[in-house]
PDB file of C-alpha atoms in Angstrom:
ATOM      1  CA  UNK A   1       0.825 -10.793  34.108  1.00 88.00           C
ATOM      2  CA  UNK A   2      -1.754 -13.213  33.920  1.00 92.00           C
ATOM      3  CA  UNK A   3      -4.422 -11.191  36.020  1.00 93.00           C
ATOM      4  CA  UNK A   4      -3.029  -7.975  33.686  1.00 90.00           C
ATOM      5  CA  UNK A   5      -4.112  -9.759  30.755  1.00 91.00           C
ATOM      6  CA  UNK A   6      -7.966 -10.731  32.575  1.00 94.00           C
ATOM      7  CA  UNK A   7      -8.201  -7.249  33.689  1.00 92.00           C
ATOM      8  CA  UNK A   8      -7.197  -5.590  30.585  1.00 87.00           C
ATOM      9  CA  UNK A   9      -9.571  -7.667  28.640  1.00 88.00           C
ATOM     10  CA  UNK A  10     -12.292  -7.354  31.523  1.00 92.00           C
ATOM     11  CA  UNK A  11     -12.229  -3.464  31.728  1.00 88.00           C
ATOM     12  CA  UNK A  12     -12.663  -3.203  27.890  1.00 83.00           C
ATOM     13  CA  UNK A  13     -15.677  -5.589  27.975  1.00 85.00           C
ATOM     14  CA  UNK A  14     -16.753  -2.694  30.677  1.00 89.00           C
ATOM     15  CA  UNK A  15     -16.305   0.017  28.929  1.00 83.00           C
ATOM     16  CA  UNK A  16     -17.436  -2.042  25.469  1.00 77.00           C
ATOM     17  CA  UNK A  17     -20.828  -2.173  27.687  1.00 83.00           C
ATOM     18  CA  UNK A  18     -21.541   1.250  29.155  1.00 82.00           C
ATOM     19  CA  UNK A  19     -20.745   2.351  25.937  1.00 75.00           C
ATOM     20  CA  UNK A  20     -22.917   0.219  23.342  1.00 74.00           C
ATOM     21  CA  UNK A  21     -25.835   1.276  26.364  1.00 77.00           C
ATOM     22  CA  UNK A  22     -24.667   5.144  24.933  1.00 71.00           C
ATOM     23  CA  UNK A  23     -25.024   4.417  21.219  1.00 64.00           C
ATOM     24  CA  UNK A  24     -21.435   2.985  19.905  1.00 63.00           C
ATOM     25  CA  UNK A  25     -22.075  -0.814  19.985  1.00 62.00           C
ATOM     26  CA  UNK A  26     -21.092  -0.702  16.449  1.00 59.00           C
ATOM     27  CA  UNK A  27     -18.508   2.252  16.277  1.00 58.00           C
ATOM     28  CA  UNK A  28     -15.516  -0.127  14.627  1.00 57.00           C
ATOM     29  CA  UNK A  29     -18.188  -1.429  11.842  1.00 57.00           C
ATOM     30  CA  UNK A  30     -18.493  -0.543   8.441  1.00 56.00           C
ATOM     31  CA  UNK A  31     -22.139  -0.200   8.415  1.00 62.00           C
ATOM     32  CA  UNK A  32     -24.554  -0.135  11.377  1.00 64.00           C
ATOM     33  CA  UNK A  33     -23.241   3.081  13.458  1.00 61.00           C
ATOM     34  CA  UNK A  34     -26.458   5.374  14.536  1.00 60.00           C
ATOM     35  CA  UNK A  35     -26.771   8.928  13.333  1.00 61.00           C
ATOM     36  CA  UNK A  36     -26.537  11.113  16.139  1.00 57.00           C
ATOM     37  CA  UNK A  37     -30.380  11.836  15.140  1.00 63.00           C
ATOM     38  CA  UNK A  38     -31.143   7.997  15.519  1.00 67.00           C
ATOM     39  CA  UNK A  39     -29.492   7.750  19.203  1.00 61.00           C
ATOM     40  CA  UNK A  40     -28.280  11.236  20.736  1.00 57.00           C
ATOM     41  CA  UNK A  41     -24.762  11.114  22.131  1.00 57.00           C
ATOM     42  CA  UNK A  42     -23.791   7.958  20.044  1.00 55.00           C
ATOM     43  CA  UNK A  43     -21.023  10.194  18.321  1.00 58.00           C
ATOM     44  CA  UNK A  44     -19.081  11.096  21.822  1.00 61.00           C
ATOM     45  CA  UNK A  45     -19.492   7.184  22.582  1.00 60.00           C
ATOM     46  CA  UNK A  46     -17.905   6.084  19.145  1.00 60.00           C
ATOM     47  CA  UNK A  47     -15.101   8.564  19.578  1.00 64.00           C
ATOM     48  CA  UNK A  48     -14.404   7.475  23.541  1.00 66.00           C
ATOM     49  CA  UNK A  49     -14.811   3.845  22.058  1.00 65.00           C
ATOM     50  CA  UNK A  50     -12.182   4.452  19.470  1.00 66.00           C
ATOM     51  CA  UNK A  51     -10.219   6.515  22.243  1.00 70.00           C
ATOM     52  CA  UNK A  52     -10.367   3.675  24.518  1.00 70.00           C
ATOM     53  CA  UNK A  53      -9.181   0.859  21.994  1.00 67.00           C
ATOM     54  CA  UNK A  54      -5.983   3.526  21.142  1.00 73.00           C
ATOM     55  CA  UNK A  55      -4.735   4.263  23.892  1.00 76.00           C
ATOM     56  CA  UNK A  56      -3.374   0.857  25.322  1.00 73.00           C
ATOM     57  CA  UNK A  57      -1.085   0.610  21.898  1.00 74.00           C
ATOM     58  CA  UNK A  58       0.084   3.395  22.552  1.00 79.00           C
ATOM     59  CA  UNK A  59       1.405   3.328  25.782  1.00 77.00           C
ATOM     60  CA  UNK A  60       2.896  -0.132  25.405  1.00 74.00           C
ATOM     61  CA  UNK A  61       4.531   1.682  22.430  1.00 76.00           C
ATOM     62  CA  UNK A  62       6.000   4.241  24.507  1.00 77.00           C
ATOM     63  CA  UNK A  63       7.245   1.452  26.636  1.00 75.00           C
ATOM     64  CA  UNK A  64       8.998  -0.048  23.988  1.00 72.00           C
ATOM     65  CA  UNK A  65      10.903   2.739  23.276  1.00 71.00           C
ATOM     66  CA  UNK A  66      12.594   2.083  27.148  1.00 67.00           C
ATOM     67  CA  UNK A  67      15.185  -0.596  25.683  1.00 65.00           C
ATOM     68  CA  UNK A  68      16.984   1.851  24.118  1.00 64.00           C
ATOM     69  CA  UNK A  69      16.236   0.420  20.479  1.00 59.00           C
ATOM     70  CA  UNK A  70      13.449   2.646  19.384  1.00 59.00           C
ATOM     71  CA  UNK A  71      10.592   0.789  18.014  1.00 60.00           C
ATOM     72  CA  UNK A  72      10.157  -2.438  17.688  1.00 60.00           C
ATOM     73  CA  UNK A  73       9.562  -3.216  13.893  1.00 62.00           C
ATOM     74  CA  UNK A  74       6.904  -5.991  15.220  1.00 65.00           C
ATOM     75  CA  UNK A  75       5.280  -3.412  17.398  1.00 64.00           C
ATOM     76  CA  UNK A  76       4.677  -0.765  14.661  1.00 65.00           C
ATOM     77  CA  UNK A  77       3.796  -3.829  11.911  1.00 68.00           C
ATOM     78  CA  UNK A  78       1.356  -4.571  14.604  1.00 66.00           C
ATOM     79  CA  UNK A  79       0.008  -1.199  15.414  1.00 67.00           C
ATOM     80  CA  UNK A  80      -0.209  -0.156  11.032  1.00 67.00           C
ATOM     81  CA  UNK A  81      -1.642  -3.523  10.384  1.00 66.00           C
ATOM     82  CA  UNK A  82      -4.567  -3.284  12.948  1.00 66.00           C
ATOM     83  CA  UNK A  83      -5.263   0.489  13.058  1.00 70.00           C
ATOM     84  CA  UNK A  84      -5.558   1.188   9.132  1.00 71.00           C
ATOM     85  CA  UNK A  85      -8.256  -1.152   8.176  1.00 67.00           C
ATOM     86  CA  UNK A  86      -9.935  -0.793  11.975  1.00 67.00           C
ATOM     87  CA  UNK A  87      -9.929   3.081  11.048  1.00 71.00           C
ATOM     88  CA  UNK A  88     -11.200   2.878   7.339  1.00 70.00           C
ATOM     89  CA  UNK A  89     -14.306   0.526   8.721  1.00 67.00           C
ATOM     90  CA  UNK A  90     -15.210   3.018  11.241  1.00 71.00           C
ATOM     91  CA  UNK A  91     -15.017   6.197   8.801  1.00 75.00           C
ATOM     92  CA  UNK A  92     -17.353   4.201   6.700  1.00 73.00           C
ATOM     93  CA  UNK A  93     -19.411   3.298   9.271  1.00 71.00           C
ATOM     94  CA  UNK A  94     -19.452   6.817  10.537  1.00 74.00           C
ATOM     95  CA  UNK A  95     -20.044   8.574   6.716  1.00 78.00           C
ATOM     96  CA  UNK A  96     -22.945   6.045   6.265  1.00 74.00           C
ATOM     97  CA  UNK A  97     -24.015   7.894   9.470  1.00 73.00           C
ATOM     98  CA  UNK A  98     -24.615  10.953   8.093  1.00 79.00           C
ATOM     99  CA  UNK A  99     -21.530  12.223   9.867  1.00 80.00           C
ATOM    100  CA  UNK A 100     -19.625  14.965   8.235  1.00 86.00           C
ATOM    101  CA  UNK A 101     -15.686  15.346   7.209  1.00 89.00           C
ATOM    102  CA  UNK A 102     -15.055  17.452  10.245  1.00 90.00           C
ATOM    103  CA  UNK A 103     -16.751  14.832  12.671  1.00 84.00           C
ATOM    104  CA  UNK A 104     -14.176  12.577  11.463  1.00 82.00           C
ATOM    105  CA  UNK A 105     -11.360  14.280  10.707  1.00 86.00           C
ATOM    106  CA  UNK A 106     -11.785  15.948  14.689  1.00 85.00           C
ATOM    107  CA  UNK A 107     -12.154  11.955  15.969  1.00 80.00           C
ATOM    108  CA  UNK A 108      -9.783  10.647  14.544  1.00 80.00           C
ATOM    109  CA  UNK A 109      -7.134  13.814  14.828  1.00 84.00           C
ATOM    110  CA  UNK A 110      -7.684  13.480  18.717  1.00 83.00           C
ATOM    111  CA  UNK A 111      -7.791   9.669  18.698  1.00 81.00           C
ATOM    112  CA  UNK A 112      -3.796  10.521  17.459  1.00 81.00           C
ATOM    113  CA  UNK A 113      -3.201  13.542  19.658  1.00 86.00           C
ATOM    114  CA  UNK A 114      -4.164  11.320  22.947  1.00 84.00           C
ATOM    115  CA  UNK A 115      -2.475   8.274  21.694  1.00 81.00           C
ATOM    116  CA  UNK A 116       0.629  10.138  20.655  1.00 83.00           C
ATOM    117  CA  UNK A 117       0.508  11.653  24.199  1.00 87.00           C
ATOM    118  CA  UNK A 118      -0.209   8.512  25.916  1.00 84.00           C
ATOM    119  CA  UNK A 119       2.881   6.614  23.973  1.00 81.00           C
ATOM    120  CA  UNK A 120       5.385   9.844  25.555  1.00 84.00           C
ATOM    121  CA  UNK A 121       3.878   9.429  28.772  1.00 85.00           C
ATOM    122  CA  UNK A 122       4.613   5.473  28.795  1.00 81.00           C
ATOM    123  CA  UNK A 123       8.029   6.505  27.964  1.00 79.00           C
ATOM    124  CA  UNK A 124       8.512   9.394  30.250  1.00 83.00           C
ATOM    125  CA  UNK A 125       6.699   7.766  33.643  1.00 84.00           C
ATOM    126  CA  UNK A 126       8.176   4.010  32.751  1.00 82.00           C
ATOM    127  CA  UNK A 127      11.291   4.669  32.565  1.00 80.00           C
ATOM    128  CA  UNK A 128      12.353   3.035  35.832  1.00 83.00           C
ATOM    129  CA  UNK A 129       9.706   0.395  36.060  1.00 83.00           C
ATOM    130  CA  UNK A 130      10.237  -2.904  36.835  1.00 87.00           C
ATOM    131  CA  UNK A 131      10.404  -5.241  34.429  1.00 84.00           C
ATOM    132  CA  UNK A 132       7.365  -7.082  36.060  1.00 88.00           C
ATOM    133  CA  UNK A 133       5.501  -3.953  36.450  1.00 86.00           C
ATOM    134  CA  UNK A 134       5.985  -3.363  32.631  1.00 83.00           C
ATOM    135  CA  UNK A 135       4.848  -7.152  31.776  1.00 85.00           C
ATOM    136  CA  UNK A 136       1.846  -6.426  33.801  1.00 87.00           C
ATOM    137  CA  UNK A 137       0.739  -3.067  31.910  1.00 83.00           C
ATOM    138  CA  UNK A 138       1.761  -5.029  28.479  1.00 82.00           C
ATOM    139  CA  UNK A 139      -0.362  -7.569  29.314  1.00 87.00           C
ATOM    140  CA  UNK A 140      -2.765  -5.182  30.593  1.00 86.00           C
ATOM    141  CA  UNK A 141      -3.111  -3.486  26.762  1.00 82.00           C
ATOM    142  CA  UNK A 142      -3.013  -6.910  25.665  1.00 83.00           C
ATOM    143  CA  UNK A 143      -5.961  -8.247  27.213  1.00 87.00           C
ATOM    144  CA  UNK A 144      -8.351  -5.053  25.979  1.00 82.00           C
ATOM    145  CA  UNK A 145      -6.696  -5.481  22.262  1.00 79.00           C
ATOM    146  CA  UNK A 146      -7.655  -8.870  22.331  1.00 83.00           C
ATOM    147  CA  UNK A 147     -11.240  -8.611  23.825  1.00 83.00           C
ATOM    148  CA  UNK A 148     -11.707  -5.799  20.883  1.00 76.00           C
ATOM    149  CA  UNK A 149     -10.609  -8.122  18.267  1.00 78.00           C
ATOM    150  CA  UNK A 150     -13.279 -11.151  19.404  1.00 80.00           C
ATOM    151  CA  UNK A 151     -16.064  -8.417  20.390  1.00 76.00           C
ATOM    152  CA  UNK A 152     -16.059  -5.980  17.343  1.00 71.00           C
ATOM    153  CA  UNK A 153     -13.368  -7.209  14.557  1.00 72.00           C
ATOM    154  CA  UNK A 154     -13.602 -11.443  14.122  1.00 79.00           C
ATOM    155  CA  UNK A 155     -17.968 -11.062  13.882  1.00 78.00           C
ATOM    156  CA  UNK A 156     -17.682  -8.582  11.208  1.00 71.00           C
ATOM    157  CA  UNK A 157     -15.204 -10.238   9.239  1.00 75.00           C
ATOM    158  CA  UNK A 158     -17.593 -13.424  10.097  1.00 80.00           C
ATOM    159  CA  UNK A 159     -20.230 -11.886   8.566  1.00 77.00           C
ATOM    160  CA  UNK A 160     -18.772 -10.645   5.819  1.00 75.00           C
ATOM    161  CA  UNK A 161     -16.193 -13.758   4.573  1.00 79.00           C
ATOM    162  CA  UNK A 162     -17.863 -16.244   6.485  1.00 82.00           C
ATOM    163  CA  UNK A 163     -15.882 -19.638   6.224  1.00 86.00           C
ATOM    164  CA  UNK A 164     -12.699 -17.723   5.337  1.00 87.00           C
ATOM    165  CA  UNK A 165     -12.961 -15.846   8.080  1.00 86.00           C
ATOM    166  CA  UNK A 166     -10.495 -18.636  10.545  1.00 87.00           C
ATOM    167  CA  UNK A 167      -8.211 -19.141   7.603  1.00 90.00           C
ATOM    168  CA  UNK A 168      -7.505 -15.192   7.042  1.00 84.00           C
ATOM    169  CA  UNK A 169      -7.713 -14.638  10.994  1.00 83.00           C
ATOM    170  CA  UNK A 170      -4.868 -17.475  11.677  1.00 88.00           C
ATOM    171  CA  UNK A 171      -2.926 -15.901   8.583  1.00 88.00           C
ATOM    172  CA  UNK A 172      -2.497 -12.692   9.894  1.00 80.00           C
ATOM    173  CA  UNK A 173      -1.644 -14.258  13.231  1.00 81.00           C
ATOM    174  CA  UNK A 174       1.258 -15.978  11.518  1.00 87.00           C
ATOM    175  CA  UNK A 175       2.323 -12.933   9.529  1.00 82.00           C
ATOM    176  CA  UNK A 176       2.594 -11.024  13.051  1.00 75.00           C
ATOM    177  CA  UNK A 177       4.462 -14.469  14.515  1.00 79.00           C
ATOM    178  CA  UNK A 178       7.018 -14.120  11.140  1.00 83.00           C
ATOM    179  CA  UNK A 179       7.466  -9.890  11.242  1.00 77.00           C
ATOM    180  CA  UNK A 180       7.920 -10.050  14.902  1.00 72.00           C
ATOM    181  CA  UNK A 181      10.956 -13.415  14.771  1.00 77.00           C
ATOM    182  CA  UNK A 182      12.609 -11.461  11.284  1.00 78.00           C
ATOM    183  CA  UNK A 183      12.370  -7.917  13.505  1.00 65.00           C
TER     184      UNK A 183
END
């Protein structure tokens, strides 16, 4: 679990990489994305980018459909609480761009289509995984969630709320803690 976690976080720090080299370093922000002008292909790396931060969700949602109790009320609270505001900074970021409804309408439509997909397929291929082999790939999504969080999400909100920025972080930790212990 514990080298899950290290190489979930370590492949999106890879990824996070090659891609900021191809013009999405600041895909998640709310200001900063380039124009596909200012730095050609930066609009295929901002929607992989946004691909690559959905998909392990997803399939960790798909795996906890496997219990047999649908899903967990912490795991969607989770999911709706991160996602919403992570997608409304990017379509900013993207209409500051100079990039058009259909450029984000056709992102963000696939961004579902493959993470819907990739939530069926956890369910459908895990179905008779171990339980350590499902820790591992939880762990896995973990670890990338997490690096995304202290590379893209806690600097903006740094930069924009400054000292508050610890105080609102640690709330929404302990809102998570509470949803997840009353679900």
């Amino acid at each position: 679990t514990s080298a899950g976690f290290l190489g979930g976080a370590a492949g999106y720090v890879l990824a996070n990489v090659l891609l900021a080299r191809r013009g999405a370093r600041h895909r998640k922000r709310s200001s900063n994305q380039p124009s596909e002008q200012d730095q050609a292909g930066s609009g295929t790396a901002i929607a992989v980018g946004a691909l690559l931060d959905g998909v392990p969700e997803s399939v960790v949602l798909g795996v906890s459909l496997l219990s047999g109790g649908g899903v967990g009320a912490a795991m969607l609270a989770a999911v709706v609480t991160s996602n919403v505001p992570e997608g409304l900074s990017s379509v900013a970021g993207m209409k500051q761009a100079g990039r058009g409804p259909g450029y984000v309408f056709g992102v963000w439509g696939a961004i579902a289509v493959a993470s819907g997909l990739s939530a069926a397929l956890g369910n459908l291929l895990l179905d008779d995984a171990s339980p350590q082999l499902i820790a591992v790939i939880t762990a896995v999504a973990a670890g990338a969630i997490l690096a995304m969080i202290a590379d893209t999400m806690i600097p903006e909100a740094y930069e924009r709320a400054r000292l508050y920025t610890g105080l609102c972080t640690t709330s929404g930790f302990l809102t998570a803690f509470v949803v997840e212990r009353l679900g």
